[in-house]
Short mmCIF file of C-alpha atoms and ligand atoms in Angstrom, two decimals:
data_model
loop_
_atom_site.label_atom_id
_atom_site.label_comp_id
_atom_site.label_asym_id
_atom_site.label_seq_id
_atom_site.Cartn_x
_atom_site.Cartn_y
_atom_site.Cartn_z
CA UNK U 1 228.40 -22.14 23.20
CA UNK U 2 228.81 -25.45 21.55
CA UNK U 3 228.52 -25.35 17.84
CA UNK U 4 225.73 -27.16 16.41
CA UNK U 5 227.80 -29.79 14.42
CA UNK U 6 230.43 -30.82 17.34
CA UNK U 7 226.80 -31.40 19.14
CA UNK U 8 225.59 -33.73 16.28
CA UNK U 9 229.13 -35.11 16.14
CA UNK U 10 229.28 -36.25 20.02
CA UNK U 11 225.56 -37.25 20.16
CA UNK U 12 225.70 -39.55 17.10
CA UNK U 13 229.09 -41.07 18.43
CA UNK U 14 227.01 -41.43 21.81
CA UNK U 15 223.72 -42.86 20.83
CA UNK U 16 225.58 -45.24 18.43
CA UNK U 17 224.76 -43.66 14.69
CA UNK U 18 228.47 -42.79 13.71
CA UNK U 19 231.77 -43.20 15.17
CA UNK U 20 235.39 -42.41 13.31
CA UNK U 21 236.96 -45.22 11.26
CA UNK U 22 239.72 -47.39 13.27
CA UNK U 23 239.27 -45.25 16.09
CA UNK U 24 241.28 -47.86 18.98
CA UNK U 25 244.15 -47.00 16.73
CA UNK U 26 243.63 -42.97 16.78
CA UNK U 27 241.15 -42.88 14.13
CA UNK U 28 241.36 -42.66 10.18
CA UNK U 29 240.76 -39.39 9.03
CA UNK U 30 237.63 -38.68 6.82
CA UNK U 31 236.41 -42.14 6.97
CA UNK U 32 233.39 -42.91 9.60
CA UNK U 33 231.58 -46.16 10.83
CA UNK U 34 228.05 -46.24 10.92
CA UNK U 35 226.67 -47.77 14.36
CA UNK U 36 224.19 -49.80 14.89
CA UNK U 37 221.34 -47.02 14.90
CA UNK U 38 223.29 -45.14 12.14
CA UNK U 39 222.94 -48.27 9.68
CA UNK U 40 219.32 -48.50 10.15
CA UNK U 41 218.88 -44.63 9.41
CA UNK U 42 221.09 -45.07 6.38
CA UNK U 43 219.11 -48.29 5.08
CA UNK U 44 216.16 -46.21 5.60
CA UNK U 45 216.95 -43.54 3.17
CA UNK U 46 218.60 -45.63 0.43
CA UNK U 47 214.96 -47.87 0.91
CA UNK U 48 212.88 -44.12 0.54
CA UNK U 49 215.15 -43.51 -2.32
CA UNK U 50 215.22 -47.55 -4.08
CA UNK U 51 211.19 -47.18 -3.54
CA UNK U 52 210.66 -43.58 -5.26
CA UNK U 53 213.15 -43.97 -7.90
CA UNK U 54 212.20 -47.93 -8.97
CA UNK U 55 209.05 -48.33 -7.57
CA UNK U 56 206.80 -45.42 -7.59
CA UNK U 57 208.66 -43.95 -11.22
CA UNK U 58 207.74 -45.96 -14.78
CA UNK U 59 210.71 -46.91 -16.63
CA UNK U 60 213.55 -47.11 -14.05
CA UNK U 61 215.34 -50.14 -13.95
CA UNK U 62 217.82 -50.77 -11.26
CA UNK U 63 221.39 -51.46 -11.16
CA UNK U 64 224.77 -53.03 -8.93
CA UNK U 65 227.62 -52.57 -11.39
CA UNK U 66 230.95 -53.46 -9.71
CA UNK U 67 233.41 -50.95 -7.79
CA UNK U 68 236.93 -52.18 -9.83
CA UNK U 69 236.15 -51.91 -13.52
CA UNK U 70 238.42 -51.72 -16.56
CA UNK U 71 240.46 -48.54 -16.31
CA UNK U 72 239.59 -47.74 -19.72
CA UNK U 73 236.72 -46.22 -18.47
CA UNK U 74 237.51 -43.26 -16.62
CA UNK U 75 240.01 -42.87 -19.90
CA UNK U 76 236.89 -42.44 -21.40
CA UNK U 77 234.87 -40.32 -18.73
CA UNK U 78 237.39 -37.91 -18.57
CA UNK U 79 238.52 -38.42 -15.11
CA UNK U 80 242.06 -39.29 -15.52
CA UNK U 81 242.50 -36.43 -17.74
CA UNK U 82 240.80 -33.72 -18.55
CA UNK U 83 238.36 -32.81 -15.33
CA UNK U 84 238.44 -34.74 -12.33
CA UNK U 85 241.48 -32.71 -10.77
CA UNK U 86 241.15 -29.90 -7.68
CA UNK U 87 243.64 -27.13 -7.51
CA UNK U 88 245.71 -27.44 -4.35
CA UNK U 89 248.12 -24.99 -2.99
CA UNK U 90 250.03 -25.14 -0.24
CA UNK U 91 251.36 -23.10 2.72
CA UNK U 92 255.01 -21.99 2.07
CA UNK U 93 255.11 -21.20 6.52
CA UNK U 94 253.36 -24.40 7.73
CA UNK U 95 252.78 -26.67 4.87
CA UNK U 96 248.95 -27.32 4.86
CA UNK U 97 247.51 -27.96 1.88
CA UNK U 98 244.02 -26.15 0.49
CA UNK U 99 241.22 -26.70 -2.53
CA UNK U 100 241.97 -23.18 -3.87
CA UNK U 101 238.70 -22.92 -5.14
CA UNK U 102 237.45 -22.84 -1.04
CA UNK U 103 239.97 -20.32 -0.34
CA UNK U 104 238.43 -16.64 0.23
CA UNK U 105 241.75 -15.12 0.14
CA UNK U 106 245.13 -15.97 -1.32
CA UNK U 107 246.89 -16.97 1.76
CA UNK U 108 247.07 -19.60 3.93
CA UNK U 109 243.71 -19.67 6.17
CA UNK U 110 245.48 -21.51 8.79
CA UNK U 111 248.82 -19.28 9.80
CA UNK U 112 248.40 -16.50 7.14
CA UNK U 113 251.56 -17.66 5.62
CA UNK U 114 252.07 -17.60 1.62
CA UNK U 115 250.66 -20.16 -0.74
CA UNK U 116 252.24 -21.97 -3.52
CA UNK U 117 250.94 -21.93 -7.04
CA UNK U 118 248.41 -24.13 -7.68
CA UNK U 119 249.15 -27.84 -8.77
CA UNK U 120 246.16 -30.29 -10.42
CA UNK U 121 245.33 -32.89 -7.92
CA UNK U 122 243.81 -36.11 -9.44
CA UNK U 123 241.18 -37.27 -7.38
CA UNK U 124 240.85 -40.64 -8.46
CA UNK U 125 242.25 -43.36 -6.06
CA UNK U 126 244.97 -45.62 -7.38
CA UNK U 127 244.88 -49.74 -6.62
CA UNK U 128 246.66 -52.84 -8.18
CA UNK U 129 245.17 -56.02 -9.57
CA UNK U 130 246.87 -59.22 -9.38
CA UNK U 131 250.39 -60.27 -7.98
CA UNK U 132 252.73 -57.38 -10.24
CA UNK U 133 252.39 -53.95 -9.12
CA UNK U 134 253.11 -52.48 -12.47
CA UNK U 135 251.63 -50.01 -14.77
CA UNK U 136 249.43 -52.57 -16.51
CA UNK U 137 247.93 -53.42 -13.34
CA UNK U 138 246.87 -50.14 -12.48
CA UNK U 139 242.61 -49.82 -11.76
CA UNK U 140 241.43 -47.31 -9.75
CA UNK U 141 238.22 -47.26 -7.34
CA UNK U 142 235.60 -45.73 -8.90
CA UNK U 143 235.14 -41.90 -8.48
CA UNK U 144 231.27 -42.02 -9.36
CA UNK U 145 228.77 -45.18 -9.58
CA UNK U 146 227.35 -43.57 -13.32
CA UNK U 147 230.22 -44.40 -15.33
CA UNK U 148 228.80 -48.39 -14.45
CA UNK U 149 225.46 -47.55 -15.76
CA UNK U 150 226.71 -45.49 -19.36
CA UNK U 151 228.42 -48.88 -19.82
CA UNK U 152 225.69 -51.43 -18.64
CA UNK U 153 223.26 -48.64 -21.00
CA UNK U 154 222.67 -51.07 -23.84
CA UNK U 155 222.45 -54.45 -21.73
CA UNK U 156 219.66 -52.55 -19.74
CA UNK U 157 218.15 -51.55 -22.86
CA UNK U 158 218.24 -54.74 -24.63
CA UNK U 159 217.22 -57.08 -21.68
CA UNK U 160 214.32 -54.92 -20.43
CA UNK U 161 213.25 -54.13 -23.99
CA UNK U 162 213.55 -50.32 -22.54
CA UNK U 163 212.61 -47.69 -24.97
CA UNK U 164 213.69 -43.96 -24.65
CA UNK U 165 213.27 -42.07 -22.35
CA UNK U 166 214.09 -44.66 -19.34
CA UNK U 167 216.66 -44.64 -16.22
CA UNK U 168 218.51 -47.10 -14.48
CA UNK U 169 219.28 -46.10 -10.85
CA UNK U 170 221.95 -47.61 -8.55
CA UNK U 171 223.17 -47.35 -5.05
CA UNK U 172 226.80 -47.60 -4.08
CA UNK U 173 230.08 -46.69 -2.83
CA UNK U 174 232.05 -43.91 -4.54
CA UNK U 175 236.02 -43.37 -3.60
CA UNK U 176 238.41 -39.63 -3.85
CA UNK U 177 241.21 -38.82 -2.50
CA UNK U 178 239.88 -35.43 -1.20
CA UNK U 179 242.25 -32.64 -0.40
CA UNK U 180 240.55 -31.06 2.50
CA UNK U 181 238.00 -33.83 4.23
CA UNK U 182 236.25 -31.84 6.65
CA UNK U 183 232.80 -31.42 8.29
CA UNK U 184 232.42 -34.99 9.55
CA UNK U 185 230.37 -36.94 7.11
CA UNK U 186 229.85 -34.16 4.65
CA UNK U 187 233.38 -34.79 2.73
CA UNK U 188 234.56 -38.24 2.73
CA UNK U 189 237.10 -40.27 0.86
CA UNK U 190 235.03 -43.43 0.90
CA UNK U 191 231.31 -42.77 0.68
CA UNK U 192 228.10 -43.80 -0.98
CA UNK U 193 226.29 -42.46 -3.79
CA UNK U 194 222.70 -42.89 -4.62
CA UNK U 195 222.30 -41.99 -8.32
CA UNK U 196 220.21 -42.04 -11.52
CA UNK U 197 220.99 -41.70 -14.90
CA UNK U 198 217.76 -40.69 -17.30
CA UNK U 199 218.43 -41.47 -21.05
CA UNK U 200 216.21 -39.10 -23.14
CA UNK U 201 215.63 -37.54 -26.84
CA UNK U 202 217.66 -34.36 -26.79
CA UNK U 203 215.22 -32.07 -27.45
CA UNK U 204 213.67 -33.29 -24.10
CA UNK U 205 216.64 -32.45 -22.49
CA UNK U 206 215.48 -29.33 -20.51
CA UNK U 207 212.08 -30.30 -19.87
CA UNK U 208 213.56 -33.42 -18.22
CA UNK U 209 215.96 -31.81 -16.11
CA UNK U 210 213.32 -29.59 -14.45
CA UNK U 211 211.06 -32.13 -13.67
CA UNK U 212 213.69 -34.20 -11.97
CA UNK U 213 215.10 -31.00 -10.00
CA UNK U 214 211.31 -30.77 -8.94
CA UNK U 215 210.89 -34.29 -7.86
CA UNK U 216 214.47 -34.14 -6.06
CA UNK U 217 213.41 -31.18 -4.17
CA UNK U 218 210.22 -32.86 -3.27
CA UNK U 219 211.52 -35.97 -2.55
CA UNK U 220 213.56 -34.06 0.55
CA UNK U 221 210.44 -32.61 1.99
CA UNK U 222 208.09 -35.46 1.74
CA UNK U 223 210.60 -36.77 4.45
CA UNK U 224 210.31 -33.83 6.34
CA UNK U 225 213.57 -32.14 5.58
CA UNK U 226 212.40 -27.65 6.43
CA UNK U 227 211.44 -25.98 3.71
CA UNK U 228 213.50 -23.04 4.54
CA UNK U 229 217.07 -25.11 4.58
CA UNK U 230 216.67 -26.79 1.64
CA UNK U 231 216.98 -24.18 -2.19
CA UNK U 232 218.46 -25.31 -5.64
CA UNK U 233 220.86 -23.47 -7.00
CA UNK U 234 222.19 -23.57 -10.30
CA UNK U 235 225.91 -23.31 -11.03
CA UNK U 236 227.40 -20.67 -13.14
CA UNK U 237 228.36 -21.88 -16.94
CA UNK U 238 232.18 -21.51 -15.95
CA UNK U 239 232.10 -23.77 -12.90
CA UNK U 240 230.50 -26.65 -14.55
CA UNK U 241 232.31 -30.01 -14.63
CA UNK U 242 233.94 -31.29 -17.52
CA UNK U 243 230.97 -33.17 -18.47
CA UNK U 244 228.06 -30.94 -17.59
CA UNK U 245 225.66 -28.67 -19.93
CA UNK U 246 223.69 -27.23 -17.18
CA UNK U 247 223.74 -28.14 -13.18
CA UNK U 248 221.41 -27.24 -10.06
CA UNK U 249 222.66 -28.05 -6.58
CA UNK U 250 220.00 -28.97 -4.80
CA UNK U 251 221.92 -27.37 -0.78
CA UNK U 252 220.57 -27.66 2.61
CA UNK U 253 221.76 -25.43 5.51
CA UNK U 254 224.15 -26.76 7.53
CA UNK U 255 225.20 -25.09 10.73
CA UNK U 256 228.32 -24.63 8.29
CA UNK U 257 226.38 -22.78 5.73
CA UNK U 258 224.82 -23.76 2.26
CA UNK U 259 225.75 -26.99 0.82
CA UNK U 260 225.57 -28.99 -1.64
CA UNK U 261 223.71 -32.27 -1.20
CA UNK U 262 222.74 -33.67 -4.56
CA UNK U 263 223.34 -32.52 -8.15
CA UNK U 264 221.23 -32.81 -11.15
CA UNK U 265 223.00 -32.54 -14.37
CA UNK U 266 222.35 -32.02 -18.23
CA UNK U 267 225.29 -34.64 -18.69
CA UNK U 268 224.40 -34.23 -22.55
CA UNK U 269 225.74 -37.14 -24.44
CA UNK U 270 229.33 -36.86 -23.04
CA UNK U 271 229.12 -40.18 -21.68
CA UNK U 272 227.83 -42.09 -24.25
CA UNK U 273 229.59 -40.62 -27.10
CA UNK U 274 232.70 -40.70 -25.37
CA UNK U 275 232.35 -44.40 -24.51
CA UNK U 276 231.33 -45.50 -28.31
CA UNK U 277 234.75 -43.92 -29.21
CA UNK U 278 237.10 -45.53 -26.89
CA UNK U 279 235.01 -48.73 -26.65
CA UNK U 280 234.26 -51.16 -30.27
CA UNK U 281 230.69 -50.34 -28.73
CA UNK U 282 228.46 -48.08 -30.43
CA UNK U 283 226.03 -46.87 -27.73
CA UNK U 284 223.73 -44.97 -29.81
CA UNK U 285 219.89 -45.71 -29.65
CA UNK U 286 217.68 -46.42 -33.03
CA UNK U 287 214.88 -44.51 -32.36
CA UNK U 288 211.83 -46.80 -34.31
CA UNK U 289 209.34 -44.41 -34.96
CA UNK U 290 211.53 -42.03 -36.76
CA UNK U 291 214.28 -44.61 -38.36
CA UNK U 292 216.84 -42.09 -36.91
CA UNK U 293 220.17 -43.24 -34.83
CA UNK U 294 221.26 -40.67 -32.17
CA UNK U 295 223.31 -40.57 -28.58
CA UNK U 296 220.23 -40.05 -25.61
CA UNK U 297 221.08 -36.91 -23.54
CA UNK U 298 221.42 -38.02 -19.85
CA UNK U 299 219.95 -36.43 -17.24
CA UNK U 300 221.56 -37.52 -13.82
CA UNK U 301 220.36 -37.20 -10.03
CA UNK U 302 223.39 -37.80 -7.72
CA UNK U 303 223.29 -37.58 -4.41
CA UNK U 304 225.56 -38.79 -1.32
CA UNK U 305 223.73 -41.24 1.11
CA UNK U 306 226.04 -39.91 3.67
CA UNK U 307 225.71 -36.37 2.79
CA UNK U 308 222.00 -36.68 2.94
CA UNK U 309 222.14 -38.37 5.83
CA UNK U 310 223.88 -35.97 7.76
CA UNK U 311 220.77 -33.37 6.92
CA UNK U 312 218.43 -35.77 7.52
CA UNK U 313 220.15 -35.81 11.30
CA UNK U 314 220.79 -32.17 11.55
CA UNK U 315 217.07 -31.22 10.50
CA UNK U 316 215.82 -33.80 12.83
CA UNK U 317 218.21 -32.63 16.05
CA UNK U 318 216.09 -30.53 18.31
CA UNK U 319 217.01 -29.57 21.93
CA UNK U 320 214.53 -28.70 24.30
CA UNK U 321 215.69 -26.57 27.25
CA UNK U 322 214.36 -27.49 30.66
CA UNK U 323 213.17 -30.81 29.32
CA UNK U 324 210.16 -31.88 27.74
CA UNK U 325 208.55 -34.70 29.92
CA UNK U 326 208.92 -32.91 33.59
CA UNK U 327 210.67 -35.37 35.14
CA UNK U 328 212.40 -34.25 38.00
CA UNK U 329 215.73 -35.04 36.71
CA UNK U 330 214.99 -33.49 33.54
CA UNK U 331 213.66 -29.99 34.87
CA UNK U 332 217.09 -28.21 35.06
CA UNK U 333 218.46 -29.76 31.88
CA UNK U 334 218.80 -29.86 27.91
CA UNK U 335 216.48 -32.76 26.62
CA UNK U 336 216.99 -34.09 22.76
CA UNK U 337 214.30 -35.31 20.23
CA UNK U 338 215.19 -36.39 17.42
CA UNK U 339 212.26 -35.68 14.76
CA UNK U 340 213.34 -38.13 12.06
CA UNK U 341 210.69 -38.77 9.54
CA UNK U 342 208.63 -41.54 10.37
CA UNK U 343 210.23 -44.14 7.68
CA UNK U 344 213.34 -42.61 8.23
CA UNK U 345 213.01 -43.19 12.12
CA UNK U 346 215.69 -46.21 13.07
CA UNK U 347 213.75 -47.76 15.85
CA UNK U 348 209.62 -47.72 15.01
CA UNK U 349 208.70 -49.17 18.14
CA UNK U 350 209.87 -49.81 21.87
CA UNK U 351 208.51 -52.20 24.74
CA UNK U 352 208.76 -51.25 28.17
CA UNK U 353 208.17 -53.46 31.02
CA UNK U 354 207.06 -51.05 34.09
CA UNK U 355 209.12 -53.05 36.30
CA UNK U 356 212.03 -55.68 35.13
CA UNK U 357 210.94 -57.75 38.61
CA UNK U 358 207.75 -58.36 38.22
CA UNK U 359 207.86 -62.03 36.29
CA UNK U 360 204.10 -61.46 34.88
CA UNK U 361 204.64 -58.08 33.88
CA UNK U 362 207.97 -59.34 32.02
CA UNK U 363 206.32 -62.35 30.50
CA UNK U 364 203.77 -60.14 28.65
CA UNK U 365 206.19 -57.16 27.64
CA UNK U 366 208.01 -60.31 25.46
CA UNK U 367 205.06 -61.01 23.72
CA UNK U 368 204.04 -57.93 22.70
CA UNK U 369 207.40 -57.36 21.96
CA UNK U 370 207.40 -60.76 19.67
CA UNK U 371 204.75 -59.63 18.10
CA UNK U 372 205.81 -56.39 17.23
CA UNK U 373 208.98 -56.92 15.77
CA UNK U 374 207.95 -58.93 12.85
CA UNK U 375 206.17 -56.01 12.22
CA UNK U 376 208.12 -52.69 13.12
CA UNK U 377 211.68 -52.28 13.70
CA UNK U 378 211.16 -52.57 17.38
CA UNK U 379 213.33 -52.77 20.78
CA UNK U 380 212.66 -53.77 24.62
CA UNK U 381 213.99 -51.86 27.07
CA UNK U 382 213.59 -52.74 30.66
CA UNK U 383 216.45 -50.58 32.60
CA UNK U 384 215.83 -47.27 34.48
CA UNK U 385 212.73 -45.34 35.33
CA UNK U 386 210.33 -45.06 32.49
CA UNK U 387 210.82 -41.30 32.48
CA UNK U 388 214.70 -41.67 31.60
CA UNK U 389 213.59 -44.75 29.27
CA UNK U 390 211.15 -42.42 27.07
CA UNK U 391 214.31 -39.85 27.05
CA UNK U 392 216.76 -42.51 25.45
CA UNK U 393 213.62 -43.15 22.46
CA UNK U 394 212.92 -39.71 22.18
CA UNK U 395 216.92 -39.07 21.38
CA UNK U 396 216.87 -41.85 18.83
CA UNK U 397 214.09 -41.11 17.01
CA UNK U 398 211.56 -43.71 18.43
CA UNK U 399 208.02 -43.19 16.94
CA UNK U 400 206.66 -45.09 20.04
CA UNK U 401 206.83 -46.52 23.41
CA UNK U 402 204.66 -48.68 24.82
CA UNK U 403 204.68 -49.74 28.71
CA UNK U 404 203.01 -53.13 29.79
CA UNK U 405 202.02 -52.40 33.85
CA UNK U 406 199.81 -54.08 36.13
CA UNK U 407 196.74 -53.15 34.82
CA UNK U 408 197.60 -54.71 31.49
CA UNK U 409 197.72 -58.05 33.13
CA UNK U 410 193.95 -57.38 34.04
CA UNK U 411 192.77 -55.71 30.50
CA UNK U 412 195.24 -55.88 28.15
CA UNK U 413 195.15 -53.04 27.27
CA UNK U 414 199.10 -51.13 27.25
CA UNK U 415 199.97 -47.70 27.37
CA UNK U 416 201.19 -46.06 24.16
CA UNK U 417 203.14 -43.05 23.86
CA UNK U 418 203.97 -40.59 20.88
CA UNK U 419 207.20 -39.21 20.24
CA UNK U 420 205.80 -36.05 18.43
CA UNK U 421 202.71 -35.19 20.69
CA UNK U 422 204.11 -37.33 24.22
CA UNK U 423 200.14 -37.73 24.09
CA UNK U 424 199.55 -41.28 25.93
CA UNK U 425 196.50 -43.54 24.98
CA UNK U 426 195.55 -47.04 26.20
CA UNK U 427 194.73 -49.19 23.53
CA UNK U 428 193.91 -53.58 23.76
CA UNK U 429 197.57 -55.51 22.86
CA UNK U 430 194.85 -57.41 19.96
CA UNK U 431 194.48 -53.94 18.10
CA UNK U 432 198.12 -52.80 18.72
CA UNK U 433 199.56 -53.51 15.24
CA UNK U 434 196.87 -51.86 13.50
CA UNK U 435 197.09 -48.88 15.94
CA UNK U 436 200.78 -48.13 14.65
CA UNK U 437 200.30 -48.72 11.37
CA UNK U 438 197.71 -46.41 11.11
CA UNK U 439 199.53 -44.03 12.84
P1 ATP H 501 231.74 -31.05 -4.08
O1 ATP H 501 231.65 -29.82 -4.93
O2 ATP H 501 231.14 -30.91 -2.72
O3 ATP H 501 233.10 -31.68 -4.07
P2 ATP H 501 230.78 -32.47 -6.31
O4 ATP H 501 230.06 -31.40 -7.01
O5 ATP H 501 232.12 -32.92 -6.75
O6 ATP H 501 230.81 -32.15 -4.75
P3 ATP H 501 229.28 -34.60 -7.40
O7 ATP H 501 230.41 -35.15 -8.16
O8 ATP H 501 228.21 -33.86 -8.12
O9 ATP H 501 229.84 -33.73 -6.20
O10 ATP H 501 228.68 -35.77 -6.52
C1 ATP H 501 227.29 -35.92 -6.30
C2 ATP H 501 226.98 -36.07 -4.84
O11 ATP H 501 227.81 -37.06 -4.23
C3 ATP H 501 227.21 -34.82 -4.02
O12 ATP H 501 226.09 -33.96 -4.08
C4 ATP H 501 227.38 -35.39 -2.63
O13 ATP H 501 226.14 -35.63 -2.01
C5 ATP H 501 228.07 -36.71 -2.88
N1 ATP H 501 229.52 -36.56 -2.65
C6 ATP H 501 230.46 -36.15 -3.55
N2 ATP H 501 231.67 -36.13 -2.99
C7 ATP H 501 231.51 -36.53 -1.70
C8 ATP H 501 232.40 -36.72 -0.60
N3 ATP H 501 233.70 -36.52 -0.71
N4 ATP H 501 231.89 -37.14 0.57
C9 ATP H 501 230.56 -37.38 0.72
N5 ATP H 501 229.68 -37.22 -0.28
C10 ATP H 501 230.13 -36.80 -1.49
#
């Protein structure tokens, strides 16, 4: 039987959500394209994220620092030194390399064969500015969008007249040179990061860090994500990163097993601390009520847009054997729905002309399809039977369908079917946009 991934993989490749990078010239490995469906879905979540963590939360301001910044900065962060390495070893017999940390035994997983010892791997990716490709040109992409906020932290503060405790959020791409890329979209070397940093009084530290693991987890099952794939688990005090006091990975379950989708971490004041030394910048907050000076503990939601994205799919990907609307075509086979959230949900809406040759019929379908759109994220579709038409939405995700036939051109009245329920109701073109919406 087909694995569940390579199923995801082939039907978001087919119904135009992902496809692999530079793929006419044999593909890129661990690099991906999002399609024209799988932009929408991924706009969708970083707008259910933008709106929850700016919008809907006091005291969050928002952020777009730049991807190239002073390399100075990950002197600071600790990424060119101290932490942001992997262990890789390699097969001795066939020469593939490994993260030792994912290896359950110490040989090669591949052929058996022996490994080497293990070498630090720095995953931070290397690039050049301006004409002279020497060492004082060196910059690398940035490995994490945070280290733009700890150093934007007192313009934010200053500009928005922020007081402790406050966050500034951003959404971006993040860049490393992973050893072992695997899983499709779950391990990348270009991806994008959706994070936020919260600046609090020390002592607050732990009360802060629950409530964000709570929100995080909540945030996941307000858009639907099952209860019983998604846990938080907290990582053991000698597998934290070089910056981390405490850490909870919030995992979902992948056909692949448990994994990690988003981290919250008691960053302490690693960041800021270590930026006030190597920078002329003191970074330290004046707290007025007290007269005291002290670095804010940061408390830090990160999670991958792609990462989440890929549970959002796999939660949502539900096969239904011997079809689900009784066409005759569908009877003997394997029909997909795919049960993405409602804002979440790439197409809202679809218009369906019962017949493409039938002028009239085609001449209303366009209005109600102008209409619509400025509305909903809507489509028209006018080839095939409407059977195999409401089996293309229902793989996609579309919330609706609505068919314009001939009695439409006497009432006005159109057809409208759920994607949930397949449930069909008539309801007057004039009340249409309210209809959805309240839906
Ligand atoms: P892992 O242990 O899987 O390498 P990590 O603990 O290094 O991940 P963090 O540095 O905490 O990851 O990054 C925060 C989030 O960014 C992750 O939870 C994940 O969603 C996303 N992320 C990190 N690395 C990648 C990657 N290579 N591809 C896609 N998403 C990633």
């Amino acid at each position: 039987m087909e694995d569940k991934t390579d199923k995801i993989i082939s039907f978001a490749k087919r119904r135009g959500f992902i496809f692999p990078s530079s793929e006419i010239y044999g593909g890129f490995s661990s690099c991906y394209d999002f399609g024209p469906l799988g932009v929408e879905l991924k706009n969708n979540i970083k707008k259910a994220w933008w709106n929850e963590m700016t919008k809907m939360k006091d005291n969050i301001f928002g952020l777009d620092s730049s991807i190239l910044m002073s390399p100075k900065i990950w002197q600071a962060s600790g990424h060119l030194t101290a932490g942001f390495a992997d262990e890789l070893v390699e097969c001795k017999e066939c020469h593939h390399r490994f993260r030792k940390d994912f290896l359950e035994k110490n040989k090669c997983p591949d052929c058996g064969g022996e490994l080497t010892d293990p070498k630090k791997f720095n995953l931070m990716m290397k690039t050049f500015i301006g004409p002279l490709e020497d060492e004082a040109a060196i910059t690398y992409l940035r490995a994490e969008t945070c280290q733009g906020i700890y150093v934007n932290f007192k313009n934010v503060l200053q500009t928005m007249r922020a007081k402790i405790p406050f966050g500034i959020a951003q959404i971006g791409k993040a860049f490393r040179n992973e050893i072992t890329p695997k899983n499709f979209i779950y391990r990348m070397r270009e991806f994008e990061q959706m994070e936020m940093q919260w600046f609090c009084n020390p002592k607050d530290a732990d009360k802060f860090f629950d409530f964000w693991k709570k929100e995080r987890m909540n945030w996941y099952l307000s858009l639907g994500i099952d209860e019983k794939k998604l846990r938080a688990t907290e990582t053991p005090k000698e597998e934290l990163a070089h910056y981390a006091r405490k850490a909870v990975d919030i995992e979902y379950k992948f056909p692949f097993g448990w994994k990690e989708i988003e981290g919250i971490h008691n960053r302490g004041d690693w960041d800021l601390s270590n930026h006030s030394k190597h920078s002329s910048e003191d970074l330290s907050y004046h707290d007025d009520e007290t007269d005291k000076k002290y670095y804010p503990y940061v408390i830090e939601t990160s999670v991958g847009v792609d990462r989440s994205l890929f549970a959002f799919l796999t939660d949502a990907f539900t096969e239904v054997e011997g079809g689900r609307t009784k066409t005759t075509e569908s009877k003997k086979s394997v029909e997909t729905v795919l049960k993405l959230h409602k804002s979440l949900a790439p197409v809202k809406v679809a218009v369906l002309p019962l017949v493409k040759n039938k002028p009239k019929i085609v001449d209303l379908a366009k209005k109600v399809y102008d209409q619509l759109k400025v509305e909903f994220a809507t489509i028209y579709d006018e080839t095939g039977s409407i059977g195999r038409r409401y089996r293309r939405l229902d793989e996609i995700g579309a919330l609706f369908a609505i068919t314009i036939d001939f009695d439409s051109l006497e009432d006005n009245t159109v057809t409208v079917r759920d994607r949930d329920t397949m449930g069909q109701e008539r309801v007057e073109i004039k009340k249409l946009i309210n209809y959805i919406k309240e839906k």
